[in-house]
């Protein structure tokens, strides 16, 4: 019998609450190695809100603290789940490692490539687990897509398209997501897609991008409106955010990427487009192609092979007889060989977060060696996201390595200055 791991959630905003729902989901499934002992946030209201809901869902109210020192004084902690805004990830993580705690950090791992380095180095120095809470690849449909790709059914991948368009001048969840010194949408969302691209294709090597800040004023449609019944988890904070605000981070990226395998990716991520919205993710190989649905949608992927009808049903599973979801995903999603699923978004969301927790727990207990999305992998995603912006500033194609190693950092320079790193 392995010992329960005392865990604190640090950062009790929208994602902190969602993570607690994920922990409760894992606990209900009888698979949680964690006990939630702390809710830490300088915003007392947010910390107490999370602690109150945890008391209901988990049966015990975690201690509330405003910082890590107060947390350590209040309770024994062995691991933290880091869900603060990105600007604080590196300072909180480094302090946690110094206290001997393991860390699962929300994406983006750090606010800049340099901030990520500090986190990865501190984890290694203190020999603690650093896991990136990257949820998209853990979607059972992406697991099936990856198994199909690895089976060679579409042959060698030649080209991957990842095109997303939409957003206009609307606020994406919160003000800070549009501010360069707090995040920026191409970092916030881009790290998910960078992780997906490397999950499917292996390491990215070279990137050429044009990036833009199209919408310099963003609008918040719910400003000043009351909280609605059934409104999303963020609504109570959004109603207090300004109706209009200045955006400082690039909001659109148009890029061609080369991968070490020789595969090419056409990448468009435009959070400012108007008119027809777009979602397209597809991989074209030497024998066929695969259309992939939106992450967390539960929709089916579609396989296209020459001379055959498009296939998106159970027959896909016959092509990958060895394909099995990991134990936690299978238990939570109700089967170890899925080609679709159907849950409300909030339920899918907490199941995938539960899977992240299960993975983090196994890594801490030494059962898996390391978490699936390590700190180093989370660091690569941040480097890829900034490589789009750095390519724009440099006016040339750039390598992922020069951004990863912090040799090319002109776009990030003022962010690093503001962080004092
Ligand atoms: N994986 C996903 O699907 C997903 C979705 C949303 C957010 N996120 C990530 O989760 C993180 C949090 O985002 P959010 O939407 O919850 O933001 P949020 O603004 O709703 O909440 C952030 C919270 O962090 C707290 N905080 C700030 N500094 C702190 C510190 N030093 N110590 C403790 N708490 C501190 C704030 O007071 C606030 O309560 C971000 O990194 C974001 O990118 C991931």
JSON list of C-alpha atoms in Angstrom, two decimals, residues 11-222:
[
{"chain": "A", "resi": 11, "resn": "UNK", "atom": "CA", "xyz": [-3.77, 29.33, -7.47]},
{"chain": "A", "resi": 12, "resn": "UNK", "atom": "CA", "xyz": [-7.49, 29.11, -6.76]},
{"chain": "A", "resi": 13, "resn": "UNK", "atom": "CA", "xyz": [-9.01, 30.86, -9.78]},
{"chain": "A", "resi": 14, "resn": "UNK", "atom": "CA", "xyz": [-10.85, 29.20, -12.64]},
{"chain": "A", "resi": 15, "resn": "UNK", "atom": "CA", "xyz": [-8.34, 26.44, -13.30]},
{"chain": "A", "resi": 16, "resn": "UNK", "atom": "CA", "xyz": [-7.64, 25.87, -9.63]},
{"chain": "A", "resi": 17, "resn": "UNK", "atom": "CA", "xyz": [-11.34, 25.11, -9.16]},
{"chain": "A", "resi": 18, "resn": "UNK", "atom": "CA", "xyz": [-11.41, 22.95, -12.29]},
{"chain": "A", "resi": 19, "resn": "UNK", "atom": "CA", "xyz": [-8.39, 20.99, -11.01]},
{"chain": "A", "resi": 20, "resn": "UNK", "atom": "CA", "xyz": [-10.13, 20.39, -7.71]},
{"chain": "A", "resi": 21, "resn": "UNK", "atom": "CA", "xyz": [-13.14, 19.03, -9.65]},
{"chain": "A", "resi": 22, "resn": "UNK", "atom": "CA", "xyz": [-10.67, 16.74, -11.47]},
{"chain": "A", "resi": 23, "resn": "UNK", "atom": "CA", "xyz": [-9.20, 15.56, -8.19]},
{"chain": "A", "resi": 24, "resn": "UNK", "atom": "CA", "xyz": [-12.70, 14.84, -6.90]},
{"chain": "A", "resi": 25, "resn": "UNK", "atom": "CA", "xyz": [-13.42, 12.86, -10.08]},
{"chain": "A", "resi": 26, "resn": "UNK", "atom": "CA", "xyz": [-10.29, 10.75, -9.56]},
{"chain": "A", "resi": 27, "resn": "UNK", "atom": "CA", "xyz": [-11.18, 10.27, -5.90]},
{"chain": "A", "resi": 28, "resn": "UNK", "atom": "CA", "xyz": [-14.72, 9.13, -6.79]},
{"chain": "A", "resi": 29, "resn": "UNK", "atom": "CA", "xyz": [-13.17, 6.57, -9.14]},
{"chain": "A", "resi": 30, "resn": "UNK", "atom": "CA", "xyz": [-11.09, 5.27, -6.21]},
{"chain": "A", "resi": 31, "resn": "UNK", "atom": "CA", "xyz": [-7.86, 6.11, -8.03]},
{"chain": "A", "resi": 32, "resn": "UNK", "atom": "CA", "xyz": [-6.51, 9.15, -6.21]},
{"chain": "A", "resi": 33, "resn": "UNK", "atom": "CA", "xyz": [-3.16, 8.84, -4.43]},
{"chain": "A", "resi": 34, "resn": "UNK", "atom": "CA", "xyz": [-3.62, 12.41, -3.12]},
{"chain": "A", "resi": 35, "resn": "UNK", "atom": "CA", "xyz": [-5.20, 14.08, -0.10]},
{"chain": "A", "resi": 36, "resn": "UNK", "atom": "CA", "xyz": [-6.01, 17.75, -0.71]},
{"chain": "A", "resi": 37, "resn": "UNK", "atom": "CA", "xyz": [-4.54, 19.46, 2.34]},
{"chain": "A", "resi": 38, "resn": "UNK", "atom": "CA", "xyz": [-4.14, 23.05, 1.15]},
{"chain": "A", "resi": 39, "resn": "UNK", "atom": "CA", "xyz": [-5.73, 25.79, -0.94]},
{"chain": "A", "resi": 40, "resn": "UNK", "atom": "CA", "xyz": [-3.24, 28.59, -1.48]},
{"chain": "A", "resi": 41, "resn": "UNK", "atom": "CA", "xyz": [-3.93, 31.97, -3.07]},
{"chain": "A", "resi": 42, "resn": "UNK", "atom": "CA", "xyz": [-3.21, 35.57, -1.99]},
{"chain": "A", "resi": 43, "resn": "UNK", "atom": "CA", "xyz": [-6.84, 36.23, -2.95]},
{"chain": "A", "resi": 44, "resn": "UNK", "atom": "CA", "xyz": [-8.52, 34.94, 0.20]},
{"chain": "A", "resi": 45, "resn": "UNK", "atom": "CA", "xyz": [-11.95, 34.83, -1.41]},
{"chain": "A", "resi": 46, "resn": "UNK", "atom": "CA", "xyz": [-10.70, 32.52, -4.16]},
{"chain": "A", "resi": 47, "resn": "UNK", "atom": "CA", "xyz": [-8.84, 30.25, -1.73]},
{"chain": "A", "resi": 48, "resn": "UNK", "atom": "CA", "xyz": [-11.87, 29.99, 0.57]},
{"chain": "A", "resi": 49, "resn": "UNK", "atom": "CA", "xyz": [-14.19, 29.33, -2.37]},
{"chain": "A", "resi": 50, "resn": "UNK", "atom": "CA", "xyz": [-12.02, 26.40, -3.45]},
{"chain": "A", "resi": 51, "resn": "UNK", "atom": "CA", "xyz": [-11.70, 25.12, 0.12]},
{"chain": "A", "resi": 52, "resn": "UNK", "atom": "CA", "xyz": [-15.48, 25.30, 0.69]},
{"chain": "A", "resi": 53, "resn": "UNK", "atom": "CA", "xyz": [-16.24, 23.41, -2.52]},
{"chain": "A", "resi": 54, "resn": "UNK", "atom": "CA", "xyz": [-13.51, 20.87, -1.73]},
{"chain": "A", "resi": 55, "resn": "UNK", "atom": "CA", "xyz": [-15.11, 20.25, 1.67]},
{"chain": "A", "resi": 56, "resn": "UNK", "atom": "CA", "xyz": [-18.33, 19.34, -0.13]},
{"chain": "A", "resi": 57, "resn": "UNK", "atom": "CA", "xyz": [-16.79, 17.26, -2.89]},
{"chain": "A", "resi": 58, "resn": "UNK", "atom": "CA", "xyz": [-13.93, 15.60, -1.02]},
{"chain": "A", "resi": 59, "resn": "UNK", "atom": "CA", "xyz": [-15.31, 15.51, 2.51]},
{"chain": "A", "resi": 60, "resn": "UNK", "atom": "CA", "xyz": [-12.43, 17.44, 4.12]},
{"chain": "A", "resi": 61, "resn": "UNK", "atom": "CA", "xyz": [-11.73, 21.17, 4.04]},
{"chain": "A", "resi": 62, "resn": "UNK", "atom": "CA", "xyz": [-8.13, 21.94, 3.05]},
{"chain": "A", "resi": 63, "resn": "UNK", "atom": "CA", "xyz": [-6.16, 24.56, 5.01]},
{"chain": "A", "resi": 64, "resn": "UNK", "atom": "CA", "xyz": [-6.30, 28.03, 3.44]},
{"chain": "A", "resi": 65, "resn": "UNK", "atom": "CA", "xyz": [-3.06, 29.99, 3.00]},
{"chain": "A", "resi": 66, "resn": "UNK", "atom": "CA", "xyz": [-1.95, 33.13, 1.18]},
{"chain": "A", "resi": 67, "resn": "UNK", "atom": "CA", "xyz": [1.54, 31.98, 0.19]},
{"chain": "A", "resi": 68, "resn": "UNK", "atom": "CA", "xyz": [3.80, 28.92, 0.37]},
{"chain": "A", "resi": 69, "resn": "UNK", "atom": "CA", "xyz": [5.34, 29.90, 3.69]},
{"chain": "A", "resi": 70, "resn": "UNK", "atom": "CA", "xyz": [1.93, 30.10, 5.34]},
{"chain": "A", "resi": 71, "resn": "UNK", "atom": "CA", "xyz": [0.94, 26.87, 3.60]},
{"chain": "A", "resi": 72, "resn": "UNK", "atom": "CA", "xyz": [4.00, 25.04, 4.97]},
{"chain": "A", "resi": 73, "resn": "UNK", "atom": "CA", "xyz": [3.22, 26.40, 8.45]},
{"chain": "A", "resi": 74, "resn": "UNK", "atom": "CA", "xyz": [-0.40, 25.24, 8.24]},
{"chain": "A", "resi": 75, "resn": "UNK", "atom": "CA", "xyz": [0.00, 21.68, 7.01]},
{"chain": "A", "resi": 76, "resn": "UNK", "atom": "CA", "xyz": [2.38, 19.00, 5.75]},
{"chain": "A", "resi": 77, "resn": "UNK", "atom": "CA", "xyz": [2.72, 19.17, 1.97]},
{"chain": "A", "resi": 78, "resn": "UNK", "atom": "CA", "xyz": [4.58, 16.86, -0.42]},
{"chain": "A", "resi": 79, "resn": "UNK", "atom": "CA", "xyz": [3.31, 18.16, -3.75]},
{"chain": "A", "resi": 80, "resn": "UNK", "atom": "CA", "xyz": [1.63, 21.19, -5.25]},
{"chain": "A", "resi": 81, "resn": "UNK", "atom": "CA", "xyz": [-0.65, 21.63, -8.20]},
{"chain": "A", "resi": 82, "resn": "UNK", "atom": "CA", "xyz": [0.37, 24.99, -9.65]},
{"chain": "A", "resi": 83, "resn": "UNK", "atom": "CA", "xyz": [-2.58, 26.81, -11.19]},
{"chain": "A", "resi": 84, "resn": "UNK", "atom": "CA", "xyz": [-1.65, 30.45, -10.77]},
{"chain": "A", "resi": 85, "resn": "UNK", "atom": "CA", "xyz": [-1.52, 32.80, -13.73]},
{"chain": "A", "resi": 86, "resn": "UNK", "atom": "CA", "xyz": [1.62, 32.03, -15.79]},
{"chain": "A", "resi": 87, "resn": "UNK", "atom": "CA", "xyz": [3.58, 35.02, -14.55]},
{"chain": "A", "resi": 88, "resn": "UNK", "atom": "CA", "xyz": [4.05, 33.36, -11.15]},
{"chain": "A", "resi": 89, "resn": "UNK", "atom": "CA", "xyz": [4.72, 29.78, -12.26]},
{"chain": "A", "resi": 90, "resn": "UNK", "atom": "CA", "xyz": [8.51, 29.94, -12.06]},
{"chain": "A", "resi": 91, "resn": "UNK", "atom": "CA", "xyz": [8.81, 31.71, -8.70]},
{"chain": "A", "resi": 92, "resn": "UNK", "atom": "CA", "xyz": [6.23, 29.46, -7.02]},
{"chain": "A", "resi": 93, "resn": "UNK", "atom": "CA", "xyz": [7.69, 26.30, -8.57]},
{"chain": "A", "resi": 94, "resn": "UNK", "atom": "CA", "xyz": [11.27, 27.11, -7.61]},
{"chain": "A", "resi": 95, "resn": "UNK", "atom": "CA", "xyz": [10.23, 27.87, -4.03]},
{"chain": "A", "resi": 96, "resn": "UNK", "atom": "CA", "xyz": [8.23, 24.63, -3.91]},
{"chain": "A", "resi": 97, "resn": "UNK", "atom": "CA", "xyz": [11.23, 22.60, -5.09]},
{"chain": "A", "resi": 98, "resn": "UNK", "atom": "CA", "xyz": [13.40, 24.31, -2.47]},
{"chain": "A", "resi": 99, "resn": "UNK", "atom": "CA", "xyz": [10.87, 23.13, 0.11]},
{"chain": "A", "resi": 100, "resn": "UNK", "atom": "CA", "xyz": [11.27, 19.59, -1.24]},
{"chain": "A", "resi": 101, "resn": "UNK", "atom": "CA", "xyz": [7.83, 19.46, -2.89]},
{"chain": "A", "resi": 102, "resn": "UNK", "atom": "CA", "xyz": [6.90, 17.96, -6.26]},
{"chain": "A", "resi": 103, "resn": "UNK", "atom": "CA", "xyz": [5.14, 20.22, -8.77]},
{"chain": "A", "resi": 104, "resn": "UNK", "atom": "CA", "xyz": [2.53, 19.74, -11.43]},
{"chain": "A", "resi": 105, "resn": "UNK", "atom": "CA", "xyz": [2.32, 23.04, -13.28]},
{"chain": "A", "resi": 106, "resn": "UNK", "atom": "CA", "xyz": [-0.43, 24.21, -15.57]},
{"chain": "A", "resi": 107, "resn": "UNK", "atom": "CA", "xyz": [0.65, 25.21, -19.05]},
{"chain": "A", "resi": 108, "resn": "UNK", "atom": "CA", "xyz": [2.39, 27.33, -20.21]},
{"chain": "A", "resi": 109, "resn": "UNK", "atom": "CA", "xyz": [5.11, 25.85, -18.01]},
{"chain": "A", "resi": 110, "resn": "UNK", "atom": "CA", "xyz": [6.69, 29.29, -17.51]},
{"chain": "A", "resi": 111, "resn": "UNK", "atom": "CA", "xyz": [6.00, 32.74, -18.91]},
{"chain": "A", "resi": 112, "resn": "UNK", "atom": "CA", "xyz": [9.15, 32.74, -21.07]},
{"chain": "A", "resi": 113, "resn": "UNK", "atom": "CA", "xyz": [11.75, 30.22, -22.23]},
{"chain": "A", "resi": 114, "resn": "UNK", "atom": "CA", "xyz": [14.06, 31.54, -19.51]},
{"chain": "A", "resi": 115, "resn": "UNK", "atom": "CA", "xyz": [11.41, 31.14, -16.80]},
{"chain": "A", "resi": 116, "resn": "UNK", "atom": "CA", "xyz": [10.95, 27.52, -17.93]},
{"chain": "A", "resi": 117, "resn": "UNK", "atom": "CA", "xyz": [14.68, 26.90, -17.65]},
{"chain": "A", "resi": 118, "resn": "UNK", "atom": "CA", "xyz": [14.63, 28.06, -14.03]},
{"chain": "A", "resi": 119, "resn": "UNK", "atom": "CA", "xyz": [11.83, 25.59, -13.27]},
{"chain": "A", "resi": 120, "resn": "UNK", "atom": "CA", "xyz": [13.42, 22.62, -15.02]},
{"chain": "A", "resi": 121, "resn": "UNK", "atom": "CA", "xyz": [16.81, 23.31, -13.46]},
{"chain": "A", "resi": 122, "resn": "UNK", "atom": "CA", "xyz": [15.34, 23.64, -9.95]},
{"chain": "A", "resi": 123, "resn": "UNK", "atom": "CA", "xyz": [13.43, 20.35, -10.33]},
{"chain": "A", "resi": 124, "resn": "UNK", "atom": "CA", "xyz": [16.66, 18.58, -11.34]},
{"chain": "A", "resi": 125, "resn": "UNK", "atom": "CA", "xyz": [18.67, 20.24, -8.55]},
{"chain": "A", "resi": 126, "resn": "UNK", "atom": "CA", "xyz": [16.23, 19.06, -5.91]},
{"chain": "A", "resi": 127, "resn": "UNK", "atom": "CA", "xyz": [15.44, 15.75, -7.61]},
{"chain": "A", "resi": 128, "resn": "UNK", "atom": "CA", "xyz": [11.69, 16.38, -7.59]},
{"chain": "A", "resi": 129, "resn": "UNK", "atom": "CA", "xyz": [9.01, 15.60, -10.17]},
{"chain": "A", "resi": 130, "resn": "UNK", "atom": "CA", "xyz": [8.00, 18.43, -12.50]},
{"chain": "A", "resi": 131, "resn": "UNK", "atom": "CA", "xyz": [4.94, 17.56, -14.55]},
{"chain": "A", "resi": 132, "resn": "UNK", "atom": "CA", "xyz": [3.18, 19.76, -17.10]},
{"chain": "A", "resi": 133, "resn": "UNK", "atom": "CA", "xyz": [-0.60, 19.65, -16.78]},
{"chain": "A", "resi": 134, "resn": "UNK", "atom": "CA", "xyz": [-1.17, 19.33, -20.51]},
{"chain": "A", "resi": 135, "resn": "UNK", "atom": "CA", "xyz": [-4.63, 17.93, -21.09]},
{"chain": "A", "resi": 136, "resn": "UNK", "atom": "CA", "xyz": [-5.26, 17.91, -24.87]},
{"chain": "A", "resi": 137, "resn": "UNK", "atom": "CA", "xyz": [-3.06, 14.94, -25.81]},
{"chain": "A", "resi": 138, "resn": "UNK", "atom": "CA", "xyz": [-4.74, 12.86, -23.07]},
{"chain": "A", "resi": 139, "resn": "UNK", "atom": "CA", "xyz": [-8.06, 13.03, -24.89]},
{"chain": "A", "resi": 140, "resn": "UNK", "atom": "CA", "xyz": [-8.96, 9.40, -25.79]},
{"chain": "A", "resi": 141, "resn": "UNK", "atom": "CA", "xyz": [-9.51, 10.43, -29.41]},
{"chain": "A", "resi": 142, "resn": "UNK", "atom": "CA", "xyz": [-5.97, 11.79, -29.65]},
{"chain": "A", "resi": 143, "resn": "UNK", "atom": "CA", "xyz": [-4.75, 8.52, -28.10]},
{"chain": "A", "resi": 144, "resn": "UNK", "atom": "CA", "xyz": [-6.52, 6.62, -30.87]},
{"chain": "A", "resi": 145, "resn": "UNK", "atom": "CA", "xyz": [-5.22, 9.01, -33.54]},
{"chain": "A", "resi": 146, "resn": "UNK", "atom": "CA", "xyz": [-1.68, 8.52, -32.29]},
{"chain": "A", "resi": 147, "resn": "UNK", "atom": "CA", "xyz": [-2.07, 4.72, -32.21]},
{"chain": "A", "resi": 148, "resn": "UNK", "atom": "CA", "xyz": [-3.34, 4.76, -35.79]},
{"chain": "A", "resi": 149, "resn": "UNK", "atom": "CA", "xyz": [-0.48, 6.98, -36.91]},
{"chain": "A", "resi": 150, "resn": "UNK", "atom": "CA", "xyz": [2.09, 4.77, -35.17]},
{"chain": "A", "resi": 151, "resn": "UNK", "atom": "CA", "xyz": [0.56, 1.66, -36.73]},
{"chain": "A", "resi": 152, "resn": "UNK", "atom": "CA", "xyz": [1.49, 3.05, -40.14]},
{"chain": "A", "resi": 153, "resn": "UNK", "atom": "CA", "xyz": [-2.06, 2.96, -41.47]},
{"chain": "A", "resi": 154, "resn": "UNK", "atom": "CA", "xyz": [-1.64, 6.34, -43.23]},
{"chain": "A", "resi": 155, "resn": "UNK", "atom": "CA", "xyz": [2.05, 5.67, -43.93]},
{"chain": "A", "resi": 156, "resn": "UNK", "atom": "CA", "xyz": [4.78, 8.18, -43.17]},
{"chain": "A", "resi": 157, "resn": "UNK", "atom": "CA", "xyz": [3.38, 11.56, -42.15]},
{"chain": "A", "resi": 158, "resn": "UNK", "atom": "CA", "xyz": [4.22, 14.18, -44.76]},
{"chain": "A", "resi": 159, "resn": "UNK", "atom": "CA", "xyz": [2.06, 17.16, -43.88]},
{"chain": "A", "resi": 160, "resn": "UNK", "atom": "CA", "xyz": [-0.02, 18.17, -40.90]},
{"chain": "A", "resi": 161, "resn": "UNK", "atom": "CA", "xyz": [-2.51, 21.01, -41.02]},
{"chain": "A", "resi": 162, "resn": "UNK", "atom": "CA", "xyz": [-3.51, 22.77, -37.87]},
{"chain": "A", "resi": 163, "resn": "UNK", "atom": "CA", "xyz": [-5.71, 25.75, -38.67]},
{"chain": "A", "resi": 164, "resn": "UNK", "atom": "CA", "xyz": [-7.91, 27.52, -36.13]},
{"chain": "A", "resi": 165, "resn": "UNK", "atom": "CA", "xyz": [-9.69, 30.80, -36.85]},
{"chain": "A", "resi": 166, "resn": "UNK", "atom": "CA", "xyz": [-12.17, 32.78, -34.77]},
{"chain": "A", "resi": 167, "resn": "UNK", "atom": "CA", "xyz": [-12.43, 35.17, -31.87]},
{"chain": "A", "resi": 168, "resn": "UNK", "atom": "CA", "xyz": [-12.90, 38.61, -33.48]},
{"chain": "A", "resi": 169, "resn": "UNK", "atom": "CA", "xyz": [-12.31, 41.27, -30.85]},
{"chain": "A", "resi": 170, "resn": "UNK", "atom": "CA", "xyz": [-13.83, 39.30, -27.96]},
{"chain": "A", "resi": 171, "resn": "UNK", "atom": "CA", "xyz": [-11.99, 38.62, -24.71]},
{"chain": "A", "resi": 172, "resn": "UNK", "atom": "CA", "xyz": [-10.64, 35.08, -24.45]},
{"chain": "A", "resi": 173, "resn": "UNK", "atom": "CA", "xyz": [-11.69, 34.15, -20.88]},
{"chain": "A", "resi": 174, "resn": "UNK", "atom": "CA", "xyz": [-9.72, 36.88, -19.11]},
{"chain": "A", "resi": 175, "resn": "UNK", "atom": "CA", "xyz": [-7.85, 40.15, -19.58]},
{"chain": "A", "resi": 176, "resn": "UNK", "atom": "CA", "xyz": [-4.44, 38.70, -18.73]},
{"chain": "A", "resi": 177, "resn": "UNK", "atom": "CA", "xyz": [-4.60, 36.28, -21.67]},
{"chain": "A", "resi": 178, "resn": "UNK", "atom": "CA", "xyz": [-4.24, 39.29, -24.00]},
{"chain": "A", "resi": 179, "resn": "UNK", "atom": "CA", "xyz": [-1.34, 40.90, -22.18]},
{"chain": "A", "resi": 180, "resn": "UNK", "atom": "CA", "xyz": [2.18, 40.17, -23.28]},
{"chain": "A", "resi": 181, "resn": "UNK", "atom": "CA", "xyz": [3.67, 40.43, -19.78]},
{"chain": "A", "resi": 182, "resn": "UNK", "atom": "CA", "xyz": [1.07, 38.02, -18.38]},
{"chain": "A", "resi": 183, "resn": "UNK", "atom": "CA", "xyz": [0.63, 35.50, -21.20]},
{"chain": "A", "resi": 184, "resn": "UNK", "atom": "CA", "xyz": [-0.72, 36.32, -24.67]},
{"chain": "A", "resi": 185, "resn": "UNK", "atom": "CA", "xyz": [-3.15, 34.12, -26.56]},
{"chain": "A", "resi": 186, "resn": "UNK", "atom": "CA", "xyz": [-0.55, 32.61, -28.89]},
{"chain": "A", "resi": 187, "resn": "UNK", "atom": "CA", "xyz": [1.28, 31.35, -25.81]},
{"chain": "A", "resi": 188, "resn": "UNK", "atom": "CA", "xyz": [-1.83, 30.44, -23.82]},
{"chain": "A", "resi": 189, "resn": "UNK", "atom": "CA", "xyz": [-3.45, 28.34, -26.54]},
{"chain": "A", "resi": 190, "resn": "UNK", "atom": "CA", "xyz": [-0.37, 27.80, -28.68]},
{"chain": "A", "resi": 191, "resn": "UNK", "atom": "CA", "xyz": [1.38, 25.63, -26.10]},
{"chain": "A", "resi": 192, "resn": "UNK", "atom": "CA", "xyz": [-1.51, 23.15, -26.25]},
{"chain": "A", "resi": 193, "resn": "UNK", "atom": "CA", "xyz": [-1.19, 22.89, -30.01]},
{"chain": "A", "resi": 194, "resn": "UNK", "atom": "CA", "xyz": [2.63, 22.78, -29.91]},
{"chain": "A", "resi": 195, "resn": "UNK", "atom": "CA", "xyz": [2.33, 19.82, -27.56]},
{"chain": "A", "resi": 196, "resn": "UNK", "atom": "CA", "xyz": [-0.20, 18.14, -29.88]},
{"chain": "A", "resi": 197, "resn": "UNK", "atom": "CA", "xyz": [2.07, 18.62, -32.91]},
{"chain": "A", "resi": 198, "resn": "UNK", "atom": "CA", "xyz": [5.05, 17.05, -31.13]},
{"chain": "A", "resi": 199, "resn": "UNK", "atom": "CA", "xyz": [2.83, 14.31, -29.67]},
{"chain": "A", "resi": 200, "resn": "UNK", "atom": "CA", "xyz": [1.88, 13.23, -33.17]},
{"chain": "A", "resi": 201, "resn": "UNK", "atom": "CA", "xyz": [5.02, 14.04, -35.15]},
{"chain": "A", "resi": 202, "resn": "UNK", "atom": "CA", "xyz": [7.96, 14.05, -32.73]},
{"chain": "A", "resi": 203, "resn": "UNK", "atom": "CA", "xyz": [10.36, 16.98, -32.29]},
{"chain": "A", "resi": 204, "resn": "UNK", "atom": "CA", "xyz": [9.86, 20.21, -34.25]},
{"chain": "A", "resi": 205, "resn": "UNK", "atom": "CA", "xyz": [13.07, 21.72, -35.56]},
{"chain": "A", "resi": 206, "resn": "UNK", "atom": "CA", "xyz": [12.54, 24.89, -37.63]},
{"chain": "A", "resi": 207, "resn": "UNK", "atom": "CA", "xyz": [9.82, 27.50, -37.78]},
{"chain": "A", "resi": 208, "resn": "UNK", "atom": "CA", "xyz": [8.99, 30.42, -40.03]},
{"chain": "A", "resi": 209, "resn": "UNK", "atom": "CA", "xyz": [6.10, 32.59, -38.88]},
{"chain": "A", "resi": 210, "resn": "UNK", "atom": "CA", "xyz": [4.36, 35.86, -39.39]},
{"chain": "A", "resi": 211, "resn": "UNK", "atom": "CA", "xyz": [2.58, 36.98, -36.23]},
{"chain": "A", "resi": 212, "resn": "UNK", "atom": "CA", "xyz": [0.26, 39.93, -35.71]},
{"chain": "A", "resi": 213, "resn": "UNK", "atom": "CA", "xyz": [-1.56, 41.90, -33.08]},
{"chain": "A", "resi": 214, "resn": "UNK", "atom": "CA", "xyz": [-4.74, 42.53, -35.08]},
{"chain": "A", "resi": 215, "resn": "UNK", "atom": "CA", "xyz": [-7.19, 43.54, -32.37]},
{"chain": "A", "resi": 216, "resn": "UNK", "atom": "CA", "xyz": [-5.62, 46.13, -30.09]},
{"chain": "A", "resi": 217, "resn": "UNK", "atom": "CA", "xyz": [-8.85, 46.69, -28.17]},
{"chain": "A", "resi": 218, "resn": "UNK", "atom": "CA", "xyz": [-10.65, 43.66, -26.81]},
{"chain": "A", "resi": 219, "resn": "UNK", "atom": "CA", "xyz": [-14.22, 43.59, -25.52]},
{"chain": "A", "resi": 220, "resn": "UNK", "atom": "CA", "xyz": [-15.71, 41.71, -22.61]},
{"chain": "A", "resi": 221, "resn": "UNK", "atom": "CA", "xyz": [-19.41, 41.05, -23.32]},
{"chain": "A", "resi": 222, "resn": "UNK", "atom": "CA", "xyz": [-20.32, 40.13, -19.74]}
]
